[in-house]
Amino acid sequence: MKSLLLKLFTVLVALVVLAACGNDESPNNAAQNQTPNENQANTTETSEQQEEATIKIVLSKDKEAEILEEKEVEINEGDILLDVMKENFNAEDKDGFITSLEGLDYDEENSMSWMFSINGESSMVGAGEVELKDGDVVNFDYQSWE
């Protein structure tokens, strides 16, 4: 009787092990089961998601009459402009609006402040609300608001 139970138990364990092996759909096995084109598409998509984007930032004065600095900056798409400016320039803000860049501060007495545009269009929001994308050209211009 013990011999029969031992054989039955051994067969049952073998079936469980085989069933578990047959249903292994880990990410590695799923990739192996794909056609070469599907596998290549997934690899390309993953590498594209990880690639960094590049933007150009220009600092100028008096409605671009004087260029102070131009810089190409690598970002991840969706990065916030204010964060990128703080990482790459001496920048200060108040409530998401740039108040100082590279030592040029907001100057109420002379009606001077930093205005910016993205791809030639003036921004109606602060730098803290702007999401960047590959190829953007950002211009911060220190100018009179009068």
N, CA, C and O atoms as a DFTB+ gen file, in Angstrom:
584 C
 N C O
     1  1       0.821      -1.186       0.000
     2  2       0.000       0.000       0.000
     3  2       0.874       1.263       0.000
     4  3       0.608       2.215      -0.734
     5  1       1.951       1.253       0.862
     6  2       2.842       2.406       0.904
     7  2       3.504       2.628      -0.443
     8  3       3.690       3.771      -0.861
     9  1       3.855       1.569      -1.114
    10  2       4.500       1.646      -2.418
    11  2       3.569       2.300      -3.437
    12  3       4.016       3.115      -4.244
    13  1       2.306       1.959      -3.410
    14  2       1.325       2.549      -4.332
    15  2       1.141       4.032      -4.055
    16  3       1.072       4.833      -4.986
    17  1       1.063       4.402      -2.790
    18  2       0.930       5.820      -2.430
    19  2       2.178       6.602      -2.836
    20  3       2.075       7.723      -3.332
    21  1       3.347       6.017      -2.627
    22  2       4.585       6.688      -3.017
    23  2       4.645       6.907      -4.519
    24  3       5.053       7.979      -4.967
    25  1       4.244       5.909      -5.311
    26  2       4.220       6.044      -6.774
    27  2       3.207       7.105      -7.197
    28  3       3.492       7.912      -8.082
    29  1       2.031       7.113      -6.575
    30  2       0.990       8.095      -6.895
    31  2       1.463       9.512      -6.564
    32  3       1.253      10.445      -7.339
    33  1       2.108       9.658      -5.391
    34  2       2.634      10.956      -4.985
    35  2       3.717      11.429      -5.956
    36  3       3.747      12.608      -6.308
    37  1       4.599      10.542      -6.392
    38  2       5.670      10.882      -7.336
    39  2       5.090      11.333      -8.674
    40  3       5.564      12.304      -9.265
    41  1       4.062      10.627      -9.151
    42  2       3.421      11.006     -10.410
    43  2       2.761      12.373     -10.268
    44  3       2.852      13.206     -11.170
    45  1       2.100      12.602      -9.146
    46  2       1.434      13.889      -8.904
    47  2       2.442      15.037      -8.881
    48  3       2.188      16.077      -9.487
    49  1       3.568      14.880      -8.205
    50  2       4.614      15.905      -8.155
    51  2       5.171      16.160      -9.549
    52  3       5.404      17.312      -9.916
    53  1       5.386      15.114     -10.327
    54  2       5.908      15.267     -11.686
    55  2       4.935      16.057     -12.549
    56  3       5.354      16.904     -13.338
    57  1       3.633      15.787     -12.406
    58  2       2.626      16.535     -13.180
    59  2       2.599      18.007     -12.796
    60  3       2.477      18.867     -13.668
    61  1       2.709      18.310     -11.516
    62  2       2.722      19.703     -11.060
    63  2       3.938      20.430     -11.617
    64  3       3.823      21.562     -12.085
    65  1       5.101      19.787     -11.569
    66  2       6.324      20.402     -12.094
    67  2       6.205      20.643     -13.588
    68  3       6.572      21.718     -14.061
    69  1       5.713      19.695     -14.329
    70  2       5.546      19.866     -15.775
    71  2       4.541      20.960     -16.096
    72  3       4.755      21.747     -17.019
    73  1       3.462      21.017     -15.354
    74  2       2.454      22.056     -15.590
    75  2       3.043      23.440     -15.325
    76  3       2.784      24.381     -16.075
    77  1       3.830      23.561     -14.263
    78  2       4.444      24.846     -13.941
    79  2       5.436      25.272     -15.015
    80  3       5.510      26.454     -15.352
    81  1       6.185      24.345     -15.545
    82  2       7.161      24.673     -16.596
    83  2       6.475      25.084     -17.887
    84  3       6.976      25.946     -18.610
    85  1       5.354      24.488     -18.177
    86  2       4.641      24.790     -19.421
    87  2       3.961      26.138     -19.411
    88  3       3.671      26.679     -20.478
    89  1       3.694      26.704     -18.246
    90  2       2.991      27.982     -18.154
    91  2       3.902      29.128     -17.775
    92  3       3.404      30.169     -17.348
    93  1       5.201      28.993     -17.906
    94  2       6.142      30.046     -17.546
    95  2       6.118      31.128     -18.609
    96  3       6.688      30.957     -19.687
    97  1       5.457      32.245     -18.311
    98  2       5.380      33.369     -19.254
    99  2       6.132      34.563     -18.693
   100  3       5.627      35.685     -18.723
   101  1       7.324      34.334     -18.188
   102  2       8.134      35.437     -17.700
   103  2       8.483      36.343     -18.875
   104  3       8.373      35.922     -20.026
   105  1       8.905      37.589     -18.607
   106  2       9.260      38.502     -19.708
   107  2      10.313      37.920     -20.638
   108  3      10.262      38.162     -21.844
   109  1      11.269      37.158     -20.108
   110  2      12.293      36.572     -20.971
   111  2      11.693      35.547     -21.915
   112  3      12.022      35.529     -23.101
   113  1      10.808      34.685     -21.398
   114  2      10.187      33.680     -22.256
   115  2       9.238      34.319     -23.243
   116  3       9.134      33.863     -24.382
   117  1       8.532      35.380     -22.827
   118  2       7.621      36.058     -23.741
   119  2       8.396      36.644     -24.914
   120  3       7.924      36.593     -26.050
   121  1       9.583      37.202     -24.658
   122  2      10.397      37.763     -25.734
   123  2      10.892      36.662     -26.662
   124  3      10.999      36.870     -27.871
   125  1      11.197      35.482     -26.099
   126  2      11.672      34.386     -26.930
   127  2      10.567      33.856     -27.829
   128  3      10.846      33.372     -28.926
   129  1       9.306      33.939     -27.384
   130  2       8.183      33.431     -28.158
   131  2       7.747      34.387     -29.263
   132  3       6.926      34.013     -30.101
   133  1       8.276      35.618     -29.288
   134  2       7.894      36.589     -30.306
   135  2       8.668      36.336     -31.586
   136  3       9.738      35.727     -31.590
   137  1       8.087      36.825     -32.667
   138  2       8.807      36.751     -33.933
   139  2       9.966      37.740     -33.880
   140  3       9.938      38.663     -33.066
   141  1      10.985      37.575     -34.722
   142  2      12.121      38.502     -34.702
   143  2      11.699      39.955     -34.901
   144  3      12.272      40.841     -34.266
   145  1      10.719      40.231     -35.757
   146  2      10.285      41.612     -35.985
   147  2       9.641      42.206     -34.739
   148  3       9.873      43.372     -34.424
   149  1       8.827      41.414     -34.018
   150  2       8.215      41.913     -32.787
   151  2       9.281      42.185     -31.741
   152  3       9.225      43.194     -31.039
   153  1      10.250      41.291     -31.635
   154  2      11.321      41.444     -30.672
   155  2      12.142      42.694     -30.974
   156  3      12.489      43.443     -30.061
   157  1      12.455      42.925     -32.249
   158  2      13.224      44.098     -32.662
   159  2      12.439      45.372     -32.392
   160  3      13.020      46.367     -31.959
   161  1      11.129      45.364     -32.638
   162  2      10.298      46.544     -32.403
   163  2      10.292      46.895     -30.925
   164  3      10.367      48.074     -30.577
   165  1      10.204      45.899     -30.045
   166  2      10.224      46.166     -28.610
   167  2      11.557      46.746     -28.175
   168  3      11.583      47.656     -27.346
   169  1      12.663      46.247     -28.707
   170  2      13.977      46.761     -28.367
   171  2      14.123      48.196     -28.829
   172  3      14.644      49.028     -28.087
   173  1      13.675      48.507     -30.036
   174  2      13.759      49.865     -30.562
   175  2      12.906      50.806     -29.729
   176  3      13.340      51.910     -29.400
   177  1      11.696      50.380     -29.386
   178  2      10.802      51.226     -28.589
   179  2      11.424      51.529     -27.231
   180  3      11.358      52.667     -26.767
   181  1      12.017      50.546     -26.597
   182  2      12.635      50.748     -25.295
   183  2      13.798      51.713     -25.397
   184  3      13.937      52.591     -24.545
   185  1      14.642      51.579     -26.417
   186  2      15.787      52.473     -26.542
   187  2      15.339      53.887     -26.890
   188  3      15.973      54.849     -26.455
   189  1      14.269      54.038     -27.658
   190  2      13.768      55.372     -27.972
   191  2      13.232      56.050     -26.721
   192  3      13.417      57.254     -26.547
   193  1      12.570      55.299     -25.849
   194  2      12.034      55.876     -24.630
   195  2      13.151      56.350     -23.718
   196  3      12.955      57.288     -22.946
   197  1      14.310      55.728     -23.789
   198  2      15.402      56.074     -22.906
   199  2      16.308      57.156     -23.491
   200  3      17.136      57.713     -22.770
   201  1      16.171      57.461     -24.768
   202  2      17.017      58.480     -25.378
   203  2      16.677      59.840     -24.804
   204  3      15.521      60.134     -24.501
   205  1      17.694      60.657     -24.661
   206  2      17.468      62.006     -24.176
   207  2      17.197      62.928     -25.355
   208  3      17.693      62.721     -26.462
   209  1      16.409      63.936     -25.087
   210  2      16.089      64.946     -26.089
   211  2      17.039      66.129     -25.884
   212  3      17.657      66.266     -24.828
   213  1      17.144      66.963     -26.889
   214  2      18.012      68.139     -26.808
   215  2      17.191      69.394     -27.086
   216  3      16.371      69.429     -28.004
   217  1      17.427      70.419     -26.277
   218  2      16.809      71.723     -26.515
   219  2      17.920      72.772     -26.578
   220  3      19.047      72.533     -26.145
   221  1      17.582      73.917     -27.116
   222  2      18.523      75.040     -27.167
   223  2      17.964      76.145     -26.286
   224  3      16.785      76.487     -26.377
   225  1      18.817      76.700     -25.431
   226  2      18.421      77.806     -24.559
   227  2      19.292      79.007     -24.900
   228  3      20.518      78.906     -24.941
   229  1      18.646      80.144     -25.143
   230  2      19.346      81.384     -25.460
   231  2      18.979      82.416     -24.395
   232  3      17.802      82.630     -24.103
   233  1      19.995      83.048     -23.824
   234  2      19.783      84.167     -22.910
   235  2      20.183      85.431     -23.659
   236  3      21.267      85.505     -24.238
   237  1      19.295      86.427     -23.643
   238  2      19.580      87.664     -24.377
   239  2      19.057      88.862     -23.585
   240  3      18.396      88.717     -22.557
   241  1      19.377      90.049     -24.101
   242  2      18.923      91.304     -23.492
   243  2      18.293      92.189     -24.544
   244  3      18.606      92.094     -25.730
   245  1      17.401      93.050     -24.092
   246  2      16.806      94.099     -24.923
   247  2      16.226      93.562     -26.219
   248  3      16.613      93.984     -27.309
   249  1      15.293      92.625     -26.089
   250  2      14.594      92.020     -27.226
   251  2      15.572      91.418     -28.225
   252  3      15.484      91.652     -29.430
   253  1      16.505      90.638     -27.692
   254  2      17.503      89.879     -28.429
   255  2      18.561      90.739     -29.127
   256  3      19.265      90.256     -30.014
   257  1      18.674      92.010     -28.730
   258  2      19.703      92.875     -29.314
   259  2      21.104      92.406     -28.906
   260  3      22.070      92.606     -29.642
   261  1      21.206      91.781     -27.723
   262  2      22.494      91.295     -27.233
   263  2      22.321      89.852     -26.742
   264  3      21.531      89.582     -25.837
   265  1      23.062      88.948     -27.343
   266  2      23.025      87.538     -26.915
   267  2      24.031      87.371     -25.775
   268  3      25.217      87.661     -25.937
   269  1      23.550      86.902     -24.628
   270  2      24.407      86.703     -23.470
   271  2      25.007      85.298     -23.443
   272  3      26.173      85.118     -23.092
   273  1      24.203      84.315     -23.815
   274  2      24.672      82.930     -23.790
   275  2      23.732      82.046     -24.606
   276  3      22.520      82.262     -24.628
   277  1      24.302      81.059     -25.269
   278  2      23.535      80.024     -25.973
   279  2      24.038      78.685     -25.478
   280  3      25.242      78.475     -25.332
   281  1      23.105      77.777     -25.220
   282  2      23.513      76.485     -24.676
   283  2      22.568      75.400     -25.168
   284  3      21.349      75.569     -25.132
   285  1      23.136      74.272     -25.633
   286  2      22.345      73.081     -25.950
   287  2      22.300      72.246     -24.686
   288  3      23.326      72.022     -24.044
   289  1      21.113      71.786     -24.329
   290  2      20.920      71.064     -23.078
   291  2      20.184      69.759     -23.365
   292  3      19.198      69.746     -24.101
   293  1      20.664      68.663     -22.782
   294  2      19.958      67.390     -22.897
   295  2      18.907      67.312     -21.802
   296  3      19.168      67.638     -20.644
   297  1      17.717      66.876     -22.188
   298  2      16.600      66.738     -21.253
   299  2      15.917      65.400     -21.512
   300  3      16.237      64.706     -22.476
   301  1      14.998      65.056     -20.663
   302  2      14.051      63.984     -20.930
   303  2      12.755      64.669     -21.308
   304  3      12.347      65.630     -20.655
   305  1      12.095      64.180     -22.369
   306  2      10.845      64.816     -22.779
   307  2       9.909      64.893     -21.590
   308  3       9.777      63.936     -20.828
   309  1       9.256      66.048     -21.434
   310  2       8.338      66.256     -20.326
   311  2       8.982      66.946     -19.137
   312  3       8.289      67.313     -18.188
   313  1      10.324      67.133     -19.174
   314  2      10.967      67.876     -18.093
   315  2      10.353      69.271     -18.011
   316  3       9.895      69.814     -19.016
   317  1      10.347      69.838     -16.826
   318  2       9.792      71.172     -16.590
   319  2      10.893      72.210     -16.812
   320  3      12.011      72.053     -16.322
   321  1      10.570      73.265     -17.549
   322  2      11.540      74.298     -17.908
   323  2      12.226      74.890     -16.681
   324  3      13.445      75.058     -16.687
   325  1      11.485      75.204     -15.646
   326  2      12.078      75.816     -14.454
   327  2      13.169      74.923     -13.867
   328  3      14.236      75.412     -13.496
   329  1      12.911      73.627     -13.782
   330  2      13.902      72.695     -13.247
   331  2      15.148      72.656     -14.127
   332  3      16.269      72.638     -13.618
   333  1      14.957      72.643     -15.435
   334  2      16.083      72.616     -16.377
   335  2      16.912      73.894     -16.248
   336  3      18.141      73.842     -16.289
   337  1      16.252      75.029     -16.094
   338  2      16.971      76.297     -15.951
   339  2      17.795      76.310     -14.664
   340  3      18.934      76.776     -14.659
   341  1      17.224      75.804     -13.583
   342  2      17.953      75.776     -12.310
   343  2      19.138      74.822     -12.353
   344  3      20.145      75.056     -11.684
   345  1      19.028      73.747     -13.135
   346  2      20.126      72.790     -13.254
   347  2      21.262      73.315     -14.114
   348  3      22.409      72.908     -13.934
   349  1      20.963      74.216     -15.050
   350  2      21.958      74.632     -16.038
   351  2      22.404      76.081     -15.934
   352  3      23.377      76.472     -16.580
   353  1      21.717      76.878     -15.139
   354  2      22.052      78.299     -15.004
   355  2      21.899      78.701     -13.542
   356  3      21.308      77.981     -12.737
   357  1      22.442      79.861     -13.226
   358  2      22.208      80.446     -11.912
   359  2      20.836      81.119     -11.989
   360  3      20.724      82.276     -12.393
   361  1      19.799      80.382     -11.598
   362  2      18.418      80.849     -11.769
   363  2      17.678      80.857     -10.442
   364  3      17.844      79.967      -9.608
   365  1      16.862      81.882     -10.272
   366  2      15.984      81.989      -9.103
   367  2      14.572      82.234      -9.598
   368  3      14.357      82.792     -10.674
   369  1      13.607      81.802      -8.782
   370  2      12.216      81.992      -9.190
   371  2      11.355      82.399      -8.011
   372  3      11.746      82.284      -6.850
   373  1      10.170      82.879      -8.351
   374  2       9.129      83.147      -7.367
   375  2       7.838      82.613      -7.958
   376  3       7.382      83.079      -9.002
   377  1       7.253      81.638      -7.286
   378  2       5.988      81.032      -7.718
   379  2       6.042      80.496      -9.150
   380  3       5.059      80.588      -9.885
   381  1       7.188      79.937      -9.546
   382  2       7.311      79.333     -10.870
   383  2       7.715      80.300     -11.971
   384  3       7.852      79.887     -13.123
   385  1       7.909      81.569     -11.651
   386  2       8.338      82.570     -12.631
   387  2       9.794      82.922     -12.355
   388  3      10.159      83.196     -11.212
   389  1      10.630      82.919     -13.393
   390  2      12.046      83.251     -13.260
   391  2      12.177      84.723     -12.885
   392  3      11.650      85.598     -13.572
   393  1      12.889      84.987     -11.784
   394  2      13.114      86.361     -11.340
   395  2      14.561      86.791     -11.509
   396  3      14.862      87.985     -11.503
   397  1      15.461      85.819     -11.659
   398  2      16.876      86.135     -11.804
   399  2      17.559      85.035     -12.607
   400  3      17.349      83.845     -12.372
   401  1      18.379      85.462     -13.559
   402  2      19.208      84.534     -14.349
   403  2      20.603      85.110     -14.446
   404  3      20.788      86.264     -14.835
   405  1      21.569      84.310     -14.094
   406  2      22.977      84.687     -14.216
   407  2      23.255      86.074     -13.635
   408  3      24.030      86.847     -14.198
   409  1      22.615      86.381     -12.504
   410  2      22.875      87.639     -11.809
   411  2      22.037      88.822     -12.266
   412  3      22.099      89.884     -11.646
   413  1      21.263      88.677     -13.323
   414  2      20.367      89.760     -13.746
   415  2      19.010      89.527     -13.083
   416  3      18.295      88.577     -13.402
   417  1      18.679      90.426     -12.148
   418  2      17.474      90.276     -11.342
   419  2      16.327      91.127     -11.867
   420  3      16.524      92.137     -12.542
   421  1      15.122      90.681     -11.531
   422  2      13.919      91.480     -11.744
   423  2      14.191      92.862     -11.146
   424  3      14.670      92.967     -10.017
   425  1      13.884      93.919     -11.900
   426  2      14.175      95.288     -11.465
   427  2      12.922      96.134     -11.655
   428  3      12.675      96.667     -12.737
   429  1      12.147      96.248     -10.601
   430  2      10.882      96.982     -10.687
   431  2      11.109      98.467     -10.961
   432  3      10.344      99.090     -11.697
   433  1      12.144      99.023     -10.375
   434  2      12.433     100.451     -10.543
   435  2      12.654     100.825     -12.007
   436  3      12.203     101.878     -12.458
   437  1      13.353      99.953     -12.750
   438  2      13.638     100.215     -14.163
   439  2      12.722      99.425     -15.101
   440  3      12.945      99.401     -16.311
   441  1      11.709      98.789     -14.552
   442  2      10.732      98.001     -15.320
   443  2      11.397      96.908     -16.166
   444  3      11.045      96.713     -17.330
   445  1      12.360      96.199     -15.568
   446  2      13.080      95.153     -16.291
   447  2      12.769      93.787     -15.669
   448  3      12.728      93.634     -14.448
   449  1      12.555      92.811     -16.540
   450  2      12.336      91.442     -16.068
   451  2      12.674      90.456     -17.181
   452  3      12.928      90.838     -18.323
   453  1      12.669      89.191     -16.818
   454  2      12.936      88.117     -17.771
   455  2      11.630      87.684     -18.416
   456  3      10.690      87.288     -17.727
   457  1      11.575      87.761     -19.728
   458  2      10.450      87.256     -20.507
   459  2      10.995      86.092     -21.326
   460  3      12.167      86.089     -21.701
   461  1      10.148      85.104     -21.603
   462  2      10.661      84.001     -22.406
   463  2       9.669      83.549     -23.457
   464  3       8.457      83.740     -23.353
   465  1      10.254      82.937     -24.480
   466  2       9.447      82.371     -25.563
   467  2       9.952      80.955     -25.822
   468  3      11.100      80.616     -25.534
   469  1       9.058      80.146     -26.373
   470  2       9.422      78.789     -26.770
   471  2       9.071      78.659     -28.247
   472  3       7.925      78.856     -28.650
   473  1      10.075      78.327     -29.037
   474  2       9.912      78.184     -30.482
   475  2       9.293      79.449     -31.092
   476  3       8.449      79.373     -31.985
   477  1       9.727      80.611     -30.592
   478  2       9.290      81.892     -31.136
   479  2       7.953      82.403     -30.609
   480  3       7.522      83.487     -31.002
   481  1       7.290      81.660     -29.735
   482  2       5.988      82.075     -29.196
   483  2       6.142      82.474     -27.736
   484  3       6.629      81.692     -26.919
   485  1       5.720      83.708     -27.408
   486  2       5.788      84.175     -26.022
   487  2       4.953      83.283     -25.122
   488  3       3.855      82.858     -25.484
   489  1       5.488      83.009     -23.954
   490  2       4.782      82.159     -23.007
   491  2       3.824      82.997     -22.165
   492  3       4.149      84.108     -21.747
   493  1       2.654      82.445     -21.928
   494  2       1.662      83.107     -21.092
   495  2       1.620      82.500     -19.687
   496  3       0.797      82.894     -18.861
   497  1       2.519      81.533     -19.418
   498  2       2.610      80.904     -18.106
   499  2       4.049      80.965     -17.634
   500  3       4.955      81.264     -18.412
   501  1       4.255      80.684     -16.366
   502  2       5.599      80.669     -15.812
   503  2       6.377      79.437     -16.233
   504  3       5.806      78.450     -16.696
   505  1       7.684      79.510     -16.066
   506  2       8.566      78.403     -16.446
   507  2       8.255      77.137     -15.644
   508  3       8.589      76.034     -16.078
   509  1       7.631      77.284     -14.500
   510  2       7.270      76.143     -13.675
   511  2       6.122      75.329     -14.240
   512  3       5.820      74.252     -13.724
   513  1       5.473      75.821     -15.291
   514  2       4.339      75.118     -15.892
   515  2       4.620      74.608     -17.305
   516  3       3.738      74.027     -17.936
   517  1       5.818      74.814     -17.799
   518  2       6.135      74.470     -19.183
   519  2       6.855      73.126     -19.261
   520  3       7.920      72.945     -18.672
   521  1       6.255      72.181     -20.002
   522  2       6.892      70.894     -20.263
   523  2       7.665      70.994     -21.577
   524  3       7.161      71.513     -22.572
   525  1       8.880      70.494     -21.559
   526  2       9.749      70.587     -22.731
   527  2       9.691      69.331     -23.578
   528  3       9.392      68.237     -23.099
   529  1       9.994      69.531     -24.881
   530  2      10.089      68.390     -25.784
   531  2      11.298      68.575     -26.683
   532  3      11.841      69.673     -26.803
   533  1      11.709      67.488     -27.308
   534  2      12.896      67.487     -28.149
   535  2      12.805      68.574     -29.217
   536  3      11.781      68.732     -29.881
   537  1      13.898      69.317     -29.366
   538  2      13.987      70.320     -30.416
   539  2      13.496      71.704     -30.025
   540  3      13.622      72.643     -30.811
   541  1      12.935      71.852     -28.819
   542  2      12.462      73.171     -28.403
   543  2      13.608      74.172     -28.381
   544  3      14.739      73.840     -28.025
   545  1      13.290      75.417     -28.772
   546  2      14.232      76.524     -28.656
   547  2      13.612      77.503     -27.669
   548  3      12.548      78.072     -27.915
   549  1      14.305      77.688     -26.541
   550  2      13.814      78.542     -25.465
   551  2      14.669      79.795     -25.427
   552  3      15.896      79.713     -25.383
   553  1      14.024      80.960     -25.444
   554  2      14.746      82.228     -25.359
   555  2      14.257      82.993     -24.146
   556  3      13.077      83.330     -24.041
   557  1      15.185      83.266     -23.223
   558  2      14.914      84.147     -22.092
   559  2      15.538      85.484     -22.420
   560  3      16.743      85.575     -22.656
   561  1      14.720      86.522     -22.435
   562  2      15.193      87.863     -22.789
   563  2      14.934      88.807     -21.629
   564  3      13.809      88.929     -21.143
   565  1      16.010      89.481     -21.190
   566  2      15.918      90.462     -20.116
   567  2      15.545      91.791     -20.765
   568  3      16.347      92.382     -21.488
   569  1      14.328      92.256     -20.507
   570  2      13.821      93.431     -21.235
   571  2      12.868      94.253     -20.371
   572  3      12.396      93.820     -19.320
   573  1      12.615      95.449     -20.865
   574  2      11.649      96.344     -20.216
   575  2      10.240      95.866     -20.539
   576  3       9.968      95.466     -21.671
   577  1       9.351      95.902     -19.569
   578  2       7.971      95.510     -19.834
   579  2       7.116      96.695     -20.235
   580  3       5.906      96.545     -20.403
   581  1       7.704      97.862     -20.393
   582  2       6.950      99.051     -20.819
   583  2       6.875      99.165     -22.312
   584  3       6.277     100.108     -22.829
